């Protein structure tokens, strides 16, 4: 199910379901977001002092409550994560997903650790969502801002996204899924595990050494998560070691799946990242380096 697109005057709730939010980056982004002609509601965890442990924006209960209250607010049309970091998985069991289903569809946007929320929104609510740059980040540059804005308000303009080069040539179609590799691997054995069956999979990560990427890919492969995958799109691997070693690893571990695969597609922890809708049909052309969506991500 596709949530409705945003219109001028709608309200975006900015939340902090993972790590503490850098105040300077948030304050810089707020006028940019308001320039879209929307109302902003800044959640209490966004401006809170770091929680305990200090790598969380607030307690698990507080972060779950902030997210839940934003989603249940009938005036809110989009829930936008201020940043990633770590912590989303800790709060998932504290969210009243039945109440969120009754509240009806709305947009979730964010990336990195927010991958766990994307999986939960898919599994528990049956909704498409937006794997997007986040405002409290140095990567929220002009391109990222505009591509996210179009994805929210005018999604027809983002039906084709280009980038990267073929590691394995060919074409494939399926439902776009995936996101951050660490979170996908950490989700194995949880209610939000999902799978890559009949899907084109996004993969990206940051500050993980090559052997750790190897371990996470191996876990997903051995668990059967990749069974039935139709295509793979690799994004950024910032500070993950020698790019040539990362590229060789992807070929060695994922090449035997025998599906089209494109590298360096330019999404994730990188400047000028596009917004990519999850849970919607897409066609991958690895030779041309394009993702073409059958229909807009939002209705």
mmCIF file of N, CA and C in Angstrom, residues 12 17 43 50 57 62 88 92 117 149 174 262 267 276 289:
data_model
loop_
_atom_site.group_PDB
_atom_site.id
_atom_site.type_symbol
_atom_site.label_atom_id
_atom_site.label_comp_id
_atom_site.label_asym_id
_atom_site.label_seq_id
_atom_site.Cartn_x
_atom_site.Cartn_y
_atom_site.Cartn_z
ATOM 1 N N UNK A 12 5.081 17.516 8.816
ATOM 2 C CA UNK A 12 6.115 16.493 8.920
ATOM 3 C C UNK A 12 6.561 16.438 10.377
ATOM 4 N N UNK A 17 14.629 8.146 16.445
ATOM 5 C CA UNK A 17 14.464 6.782 16.954
ATOM 6 C C UNK A 17 15.770 6.037 17.193
ATOM 7 N N UNK A 43 10.052 16.181 17.507
ATOM 8 C CA UNK A 43 9.795 15.293 18.622
ATOM 9 C C UNK A 43 10.676 15.587 19.819
ATOM 10 N N UNK A 50 21.495 13.293 25.340
ATOM 11 C CA UNK A 50 21.672 11.866 25.045
ATOM 12 C C UNK A 50 21.170 10.990 26.182
ATOM 13 N N UNK A 57 19.445 8.515 21.577
ATOM 14 C CA UNK A 57 18.900 9.866 21.751
ATOM 15 C C UNK A 57 18.093 9.996 23.033
ATOM 16 N N UNK A 62 11.035 6.099 25.557
ATOM 17 C CA UNK A 62 10.798 7.466 25.071
ATOM 18 C C UNK A 62 10.846 7.517 23.551
ATOM 19 N N UNK A 88 17.328 1.621 16.797
ATOM 20 C CA UNK A 88 15.954 1.362 16.367
ATOM 21 C C UNK A 88 15.488 -0.023 16.787
ATOM 22 N N UNK A 92 11.579 -1.515 18.775
ATOM 23 C CA UNK A 92 10.530 -2.046 17.902
ATOM 24 C C UNK A 92 9.451 -2.797 18.672
ATOM 25 N N UNK A 117 13.322 0.256 10.898
ATOM 26 C CA UNK A 117 11.951 0.776 10.875
ATOM 27 C C UNK A 117 11.283 0.537 9.528
ATOM 28 N N UNK A 149 12.486 16.091 -1.519
ATOM 29 C CA UNK A 149 11.292 16.931 -1.673
ATOM 30 C C UNK A 149 10.423 16.438 -2.818
ATOM 31 N N UNK A 174 11.400 -6.496 -9.885
ATOM 32 C CA UNK A 174 10.882 -7.018 -8.628
ATOM 33 C C UNK A 174 10.548 -5.868 -7.703
ATOM 34 N N UNK A 262 24.575 -4.009 -9.852
ATOM 35 C CA UNK A 262 25.208 -2.741 -10.193
ATOM 36 C C UNK A 262 25.899 -2.190 -8.956
ATOM 37 N N UNK A 267 23.823 5.894 -3.463
ATOM 38 C CA UNK A 267 22.898 6.143 -2.366
ATOM 39 C C UNK A 267 23.536 5.674 -1.057
ATOM 40 N N UNK A 276 15.158 6.606 -2.397
ATOM 41 C CA UNK A 276 14.724 5.404 -3.106
ATOM 42 C C UNK A 276 13.548 4.779 -2.365
ATOM 43 N N UNK A 289 22.744 1.128 -15.736
ATOM 44 C CA UNK A 289 22.816 1.707 -14.410
ATOM 45 C C UNK A 289 21.572 2.496 -14.062
#
